Amino acid sequence: MFHPTRRSFTTSSFLRSLKYENITVENRGKVALVTLNRPKQLNALCSPLFKELNDAMENIQADSKIGAIVLTGSQKAFAAGADIKEMSTQTFIDNYKSNFIADWTKITTVRKPIIAAVNGFALGGGCELAMMCDIIYAGEEAKFGQPEIKLGTIPGAGGTQRFTNHIFSNTENRNFVFLKRLTHAVGKSKAMEMVLTGSLISAQEALSSGLVAKVFPSDKLVEEAVKTAEIISSYSNPIVMMCKEAVNKAFELSLNEGLHLERRLFHATFATADRKEGMSAFVEKRKAKFEDK
Ligand code: CAA
């Protein structure tokens, strides 16, 4: 878990001072832009990269000036998967003892929204990393896939789980509700085809299957992702976090439990100054000024 109270910064200039080898972190106003930066290896995901990414996310979570995050790679690759060279000599006992890649999913505990802006290849762990984010935007040349089977292994960071639809029984009206687990929404048949053949899907296929929210020209992708992150950041940060929490719980709770949590969070917004400000601003026909309180 990230601990938002562990450090607290009053200025996001702190983010600019963060220096890493495998990623870069920049401010775009209230948006943190995190870029995977191993271009020669097509942003292959090695352990040092994840250490840095987790550290950066912890700092961003703690920075009160930042409202949302964009995670991107290069034009050629968001990330071409786990670093095969790093893994090639590892043994079962090494991986079991170190619980290899367990810390790769830490990004799912970040409470601020994360938009993955995917240009080029998002393969294996790269596709899984994109699916751990809250929204995926793709450049028109993006390619998504889980090609682990070609290496004699299987997806290890959620690829077999986050792609798959989950069916929940709606006990309130006896209909079946199909909840597409995330962004994870390509469905069993497509997920099986991708995982069992290692075949890749295009940005358009990813869009039509619900894996990505929008497709943009490659050179406009990051800009568009930042624009969306700016919109999110302009709202009350605690309310944004409640929205994210509520939507994510839909993948874990029964419908009744999820609806209960949503109602309680809705009630909780009435304890915030920002809810009062938002509704007063509407009534008074002016723009709301949120203070994250
Ligand atoms: N790990 C380590 N290095 C990688 C890499 C990876 N996943 N993907 C690419 N690279 C390296 C290549 O070895 C190459 O390095 P050198 O120049 O030193 O030889 C460099 O990046 C450029 O790659 P290519 O020459 O292969 O570029 P290409 O344009 O011809 O092909 C590609 C691009 C189709 C993405 C191809 O690189 C590829 O198939 N990569 C591997 C994809 C893959 O199998 N990913 C799954 C990894 S396993 C995993 O992720 C497990 C998990 O779930 C956690």
Coordinates of C-alpha atoms and ligand atoms in Angstrom, one line a residue:
M1 CA 0.0 0.0 0.0
F2 CA 1.0 3.6 -0.6
H3 CA 0.9 5.8 2.5
P4 CA -0.4 9.2 1.5
T5 CA 0.4 10.7 4.8
R6 CA 4.0 9.4 5.0
R7 CA 5.3 12.5 3.4
S8 CA 3.5 15.7 2.6
F9 CA 4.6 18.3 0.1
T10 CA 3.2 21.7 -0.4
T11 CA 4.8 22.3 -3.8
S12 CA 5.0 20.0 -6.7
S13 CA 8.4 21.4 -7.5
F14 CA 9.5 18.4 -5.4
L15 CA 8.4 16.1 -8.3
R16 CA 10.7 18.0 -10.6
S17 CA 13.6 17.1 -8.3
L18 CA 13.0 13.4 -8.6
K19 CA 15.8 11.8 -10.6
Y20 CA 15.5 8.2 -11.9
E21 CA 17.4 6.1 -14.4
N22 CA 14.6 4.1 -15.9
I23 CA 11.7 6.6 -15.8
T24 CA 11.2 10.4 -15.9
V25 CA 8.7 12.4 -13.9
E26 CA 7.5 15.9 -15.0
N27 CA 4.8 18.2 -13.9
R28 CA 2.2 19.5 -16.3
G29 CA 0.3 21.8 -13.9
K30 CA -1.7 19.5 -11.6
V31 CA -0.8 16.5 -13.7
A32 CA 2.2 14.2 -13.1
L33 CA 3.6 12.8 -16.4
V34 CA 5.6 9.6 -15.8
T35 CA 7.5 8.3 -18.8
L36 CA 9.0 4.8 -19.0
N37 CA 12.5 5.5 -20.2
R38 CA 14.4 2.4 -21.4
P39 CA 14.1 3.2 -25.2
K40 CA 16.8 0.8 -26.3
Q41 CA 15.1 -2.1 -24.6
L42 CA 11.6 -1.0 -25.8
N43 CA 10.9 -0.1 -22.1
A44 CA 11.2 -3.7 -21.1
L45 CA 10.2 -3.9 -17.4
C46 CA 13.1 -4.8 -15.2
S47 CA 13.1 -4.8 -11.4
P48 CA 15.0 -1.5 -11.0
L49 CA 12.4 0.2 -13.2
F50 CA 9.6 -1.0 -11.0
K51 CA 11.4 0.1 -7.8
E52 CA 11.6 3.6 -9.4
L53 CA 8.1 3.5 -10.6
N54 CA 6.7 2.5 -7.2
D55 CA 8.9 5.2 -5.5
A56 CA 7.6 7.9 -8.0
M57 CA 4.0 6.9 -7.5
E58 CA 4.4 7.1 -3.7
N59 CA 5.8 10.6 -4.0
I60 CA 3.1 11.6 -6.5
Q61 CA 0.4 10.2 -4.1
A62 CA 1.8 12.3 -1.3
D63 CA 2.0 15.5 -3.4
S64 CA -1.1 17.5 -2.6
K65 CA -0.6 19.6 -5.8
I66 CA -1.1 16.7 -8.1
G67 CA -4.6 15.5 -9.0
A68 CA -4.0 12.9 -11.7
I69 CA -1.2 10.9 -13.4
V70 CA -0.4 10.1 -17.0
L71 CA 1.8 7.0 -17.5
T72 CA 3.4 6.7 -21.0
G73 CA 6.4 5.2 -22.9
S74 CA 8.0 6.0 -26.2
Q75 CA 6.4 6.2 -29.7
K76 CA 7.6 2.7 -30.4
A77 CA 6.8 1.0 -27.1
F78 CA 4.7 1.7 -24.1
A79 CA 6.5 -1.4 -22.7
A80 CA 7.5 -4.7 -24.6
G81 CA 6.9 -6.7 -21.5
A82 CA 9.0 -8.0 -18.6
D83 CA 12.7 -7.9 -19.3
I84 CA 13.3 -11.3 -20.8
K85 CA 17.1 -10.9 -20.5
E86 CA 16.7 -10.4 -16.7
M87 CA 14.4 -13.3 -16.4
S88 CA 16.2 -15.8 -18.7
T89 CA 18.5 -17.1 -15.9
Q90 CA 16.0 -17.0 -13.1
T91 CA 14.9 -20.2 -11.4
F92 CA 11.7 -21.2 -9.8
I93 CA 13.3 -21.0 -6.3
D94 CA 14.7 -17.5 -7.0
N95 CA 11.3 -16.3 -8.1
Y96 CA 9.4 -18.1 -5.3
K97 CA 11.7 -16.8 -2.6
S98 CA 11.8 -13.2 -3.8
N99 CA 8.1 -13.3 -4.7
F100 CA 9.2 -12.0 -8.1
I101 CA 6.8 -9.3 -9.6
A102 CA 4.6 -9.2 -6.6
D103 CA 5.5 -5.5 -6.2
W104 CA 4.6 -4.8 -9.9
T105 CA 0.9 -4.4 -8.9
K106 CA 1.6 -1.8 -6.2
I107 CA 0.5 0.8 -8.7
T108 CA -3.1 -0.4 -8.3
T109 CA -3.0 0.9 -4.8
V110 CA -2.4 4.5 -5.9
R111 CA -5.5 6.5 -5.0
K112 CA -5.2 9.2 -7.7
P113 CA -6.4 8.3 -11.2
I114 CA -3.8 7.1 -13.6
I115 CA -4.2 7.3 -17.4
A116 CA -2.1 5.0 -19.5
A117 CA -1.1 6.6 -22.8
V118 CA -0.1 3.7 -25.0
N119 CA 1.9 4.2 -28.2
G120 CA 3.5 1.2 -29.9
F121 CA 3.8 -2.1 -28.2
A122 CA 2.1 -2.9 -24.9
L123 CA 3.0 -6.5 -24.6
G124 CA 3.1 -9.0 -21.7
G125 CA 3.9 -7.1 -18.5
G126 CA 3.5 -3.9 -20.6
C127 CA -0.1 -4.7 -21.4
E128 CA -0.7 -5.8 -17.8
L129 CA 0.8 -2.5 -16.6
A130 CA -1.6 -0.5 -18.9
M131 CA -4.5 -2.6 -17.5
M132 CA -3.5 -1.7 -14.0
C133 CA -4.2 2.0 -14.8
D134 CA -7.7 3.5 -14.6
I135 CA -8.1 4.7 -18.2
I136 CA -6.2 3.5 -21.3
Y137 CA -5.8 5.9 -24.3
A138 CA -4.1 4.4 -27.3
G139 CA -2.1 5.9 -30.2
E140 CA -3.5 4.6 -33.5
E141 CA -0.4 2.4 -34.1
A142 CA -0.6 0.8 -30.6
K143 CA -0.5 -3.0 -30.3
F144 CA -1.6 -4.9 -27.3
G145 CA -0.9 -8.6 -26.5
Q146 CA 0.1 -11.3 -24.1
P147 CA 2.8 -13.2 -26.0
E148 CA 4.2 -15.0 -23.0
I149 CA 3.2 -18.4 -24.5
K150 CA 5.8 -17.9 -27.2
L151 CA 8.4 -17.8 -24.4
G152 CA 7.1 -21.0 -22.7
T153 CA 5.6 -19.1 -19.8
I154 CA 2.3 -17.4 -19.0
P155 CA 1.2 -13.8 -18.1
G156 CA 2.3 -13.2 -14.5
A157 CA 1.0 -9.7 -13.6
G158 CA -2.7 -10.1 -14.2
G159 CA -3.0 -10.8 -18.0
T160 CA -5.2 -13.8 -17.6
Q161 CA -7.3 -12.1 -14.9
R162 CA -7.7 -8.5 -16.0
F163 CA -8.8 -9.4 -19.5
T164 CA -11.6 -11.6 -18.4
N165 CA -15.2 -10.6 -18.0
H166 CA -16.7 -11.4 -14.6
I167 CA -20.4 -12.2 -14.3
F168 CA -22.1 -11.1 -11.1
S169 CA -25.6 -12.1 -10.2
N170 CA -27.8 -9.1 -9.7
T171 CA -30.0 -10.2 -6.8
E172 CA -32.0 -7.0 -6.9
N173 CA -33.6 -7.6 -10.3
R174 CA -32.5 -11.1 -11.1
N175 CA -30.8 -10.0 -14.3
F176 CA -27.3 -11.0 -14.9
V177 CA -25.0 -8.0 -14.9
F178 CA -21.8 -8.4 -17.0
L179 CA -19.1 -6.4 -15.3
K180 CA -16.1 -6.0 -17.5
R181 CA -13.3 -6.3 -15.2
L182 CA -11.6 -3.1 -15.8
T183 CA -10.5 -1.7 -18.6
H184 CA -9.9 -5.5 -18.5
A185 CA -12.7 -6.0 -20.8
V186 CA -11.9 -8.1 -23.9
G187 CA -14.0 -11.0 -22.7
K188 CA -13.2 -14.7 -22.3
S189 CA -13.1 -15.7 -26.0
K190 CA -10.8 -12.8 -27.0
A191 CA -8.7 -13.2 -23.9
M192 CA -8.2 -16.9 -24.5
E193 CA -7.3 -16.2 -28.2
M194 CA -4.7 -13.6 -27.2
V195 CA -3.2 -15.6 -24.3
L196 CA -3.2 -19.0 -26.1
T197 CA -1.9 -17.8 -29.5
G198 CA 0.2 -14.8 -28.4
S199 CA -1.5 -12.8 -31.2
L200 CA -1.6 -9.0 -30.9
I201 CA -4.6 -6.7 -31.3
S202 CA -4.6 -3.2 -32.9
A203 CA -5.7 0.0 -31.2
Q204 CA -9.0 -0.1 -33.1
E205 CA -9.6 -3.7 -31.9
A206 CA -8.7 -2.7 -28.4
L207 CA -11.2 0.2 -28.7
S208 CA -14.0 -2.0 -30.0
S209 CA -13.4 -4.6 -27.3
G210 CA -13.5 -2.0 -24.5
L211 CA -9.9 -2.4 -23.5
V212 CA -9.1 1.3 -24.3
A213 CA -11.3 4.3 -23.9
K214 CA -10.2 6.3 -26.9
V215 CA -7.7 6.2 -29.8
F216 CA -5.8 9.3 -30.9
P217 CA -3.2 10.1 -33.6
S218 CA 0.1 8.9 -32.1
D219 CA 1.7 12.3 -31.9
K220 CA -1.3 13.8 -30.1
L221 CA -1.8 10.9 -27.6
V222 CA 0.2 12.2 -24.6
E223 CA -1.2 15.7 -25.0
E224 CA -4.8 14.3 -25.1
A225 CA -4.1 12.1 -22.1
V226 CA -2.8 15.2 -20.2
K227 CA -5.9 17.2 -21.2
T228 CA -8.1 14.5 -19.7
A229 CA -5.9 14.3 -16.6
E230 CA -6.2 18.1 -16.3
I231 CA -10.0 17.9 -16.3
I232 CA -9.9 15.3 -13.6
S233 CA -7.4 17.4 -11.6
S234 CA -9.7 20.4 -11.7
Y235 CA -12.2 18.6 -9.6
S236 CA -12.0 18.0 -5.8
N237 CA -9.2 15.5 -5.2
P238 CA -10.9 13.7 -2.4
I239 CA -14.1 13.3 -4.4
V240 CA -12.1 12.1 -7.4
M241 CA -10.5 9.5 -5.1
M242 CA -13.9 8.4 -3.9
C243 CA -15.1 8.0 -7.5
K244 CA -12.1 5.8 -8.3
E245 CA -12.5 3.8 -5.1
A246 CA -16.2 3.2 -5.9
V247 CA -15.7 2.1 -9.5
N248 CA -12.8 -0.2 -8.5
K249 CA -14.9 -1.9 -5.9
A250 CA -17.3 -3.0 -8.6
F251 CA -14.7 -5.6 -9.6
E252 CA -14.5 -7.0 -6.1
L253 CA -17.8 -6.7 -4.4
S254 CA -21.3 -8.2 -5.1
L255 CA -23.7 -5.7 -6.7
N256 CA -25.5 -5.2 -3.4
E257 CA -22.3 -4.6 -1.5
G258 CA -21.0 -2.3 -4.2
L259 CA -24.2 -0.3 -4.2
H260 CA -24.1 0.0 -0.4
L261 CA -20.5 1.3 -0.5
E262 CA -21.4 3.7 -3.3
R263 CA -24.3 5.1 -1.3
R264 CA -22.2 5.5 1.8
L265 CA -19.4 7.3 -0.2
F266 CA -22.2 9.5 -1.7
H267 CA -23.4 10.3 1.8
A268 CA -19.7 11.0 2.8
T269 CA -19.4 13.7 0.1
F270 CA -21.9 15.7 2.1
A271 CA -19.3 16.0 4.8
T272 CA -16.9 17.9 2.5
A273 CA -16.7 21.6 1.8
D274 CA -16.2 20.8 -1.9
R275 CA -19.6 19.2 -2.2
K276 CA -21.2 22.3 -0.6
E277 CA -19.2 24.5 -2.9
G278 CA -20.0 22.5 -6.1
M279 CA -23.8 22.6 -5.5
S280 CA -23.7 26.3 -4.3
A281 CA -21.8 27.2 -7.4
F282 CA -24.4 25.5 -9.6
V283 CA -27.3 27.3 -7.8
E284 CA -25.4 30.7 -8.0
K285 CA -24.5 30.1 -11.7
R286 CA -20.8 30.4 -11.2
K287 CA -17.8 28.2 -11.6
A288 CA -17.0 26.0 -8.6
K289 CA -13.7 26.6 -6.7
F290 CA -12.7 23.4 -5.1
E291 CA -10.2 23.4 -2.3
D292 CA -9.8 19.6 -1.8
K293 CA -11.5 19.9 1.6
Ligands
CAA1 N1 12.9 -7.9 -22.7 C1 14.1 -7.6 -22.9 N2 14.5 -6.9 -24.0 C2 13.6 -6.7 -25.0 C3 12.3 -7.0 -24.8 C4 11.9 -7.6 -23.6 N3 10.6 -7.9 -23.3 N4 11.6 -6.6 -25.9 C5 12.5 -6.0 -26.7 N5 13.7 -6.1 -26.2 C6 15.0 -5.6 -26.7 C7 15.5 -6.5 -27.8 O1 16.2 -7.6 -27.2 C8 16.3 -5.6 -28.6 O2 17.6 -5.4 -27.9 P1 19.0 -5.5 -28.7 O3 18.9 -4.3 -29.6 O4 20.0 -5.4 -27.6 O5 19.0 -6.8 -29.4 C9 15.6 -4.2 -28.5 O6 14.7 -4.3 -27.4 C10 14.7 -4.0 -29.7 O7 13.9 -5.1 -29.9 P2 13.7 -5.8 -31.3 O8 15.0 -5.7 -32.1 O9 13.2 -7.2 -31.1 O10 12.6 -4.9 -32.0 P3 11.6 -5.3 -33.1 O11 10.9 -4.0 -33.6 O12 12.2 -6.2 -34.2 O13 10.4 -6.1 -32.4 C11 9.0 -6.6 -30.5 C12 9.7 -5.5 -31.4 C13 7.9 -7.4 -31.4 C14 8.3 -5.9 -29.4 C15 10.0 -7.7 -30.0 O14 11.0 -7.0 -29.4 C16 9.4 -8.6 -29.0 O15 8.8 -9.6 -29.4 N6 9.7 -8.4 -27.7 C17 9.3 -9.4 -26.7 C18 7.9 -9.2 -26.3 C19 7.4 -10.2 -25.3 O16 7.6 -11.4 -25.4 N7 6.9 -9.7 -24.1 C20 6.5 -10.6 -23.0 C21 7.6 -10.7 -22.0 S1 7.2 -11.8 -20.7 C22 6.3 -11.0 -19.6 O17 5.9 -9.8 -19.8 C23 5.8 -11.8 -18.4 C24 4.8 -11.1 -17.6 O18 3.6 -11.2 -17.7 C25 5.2 -10.4 -16.4

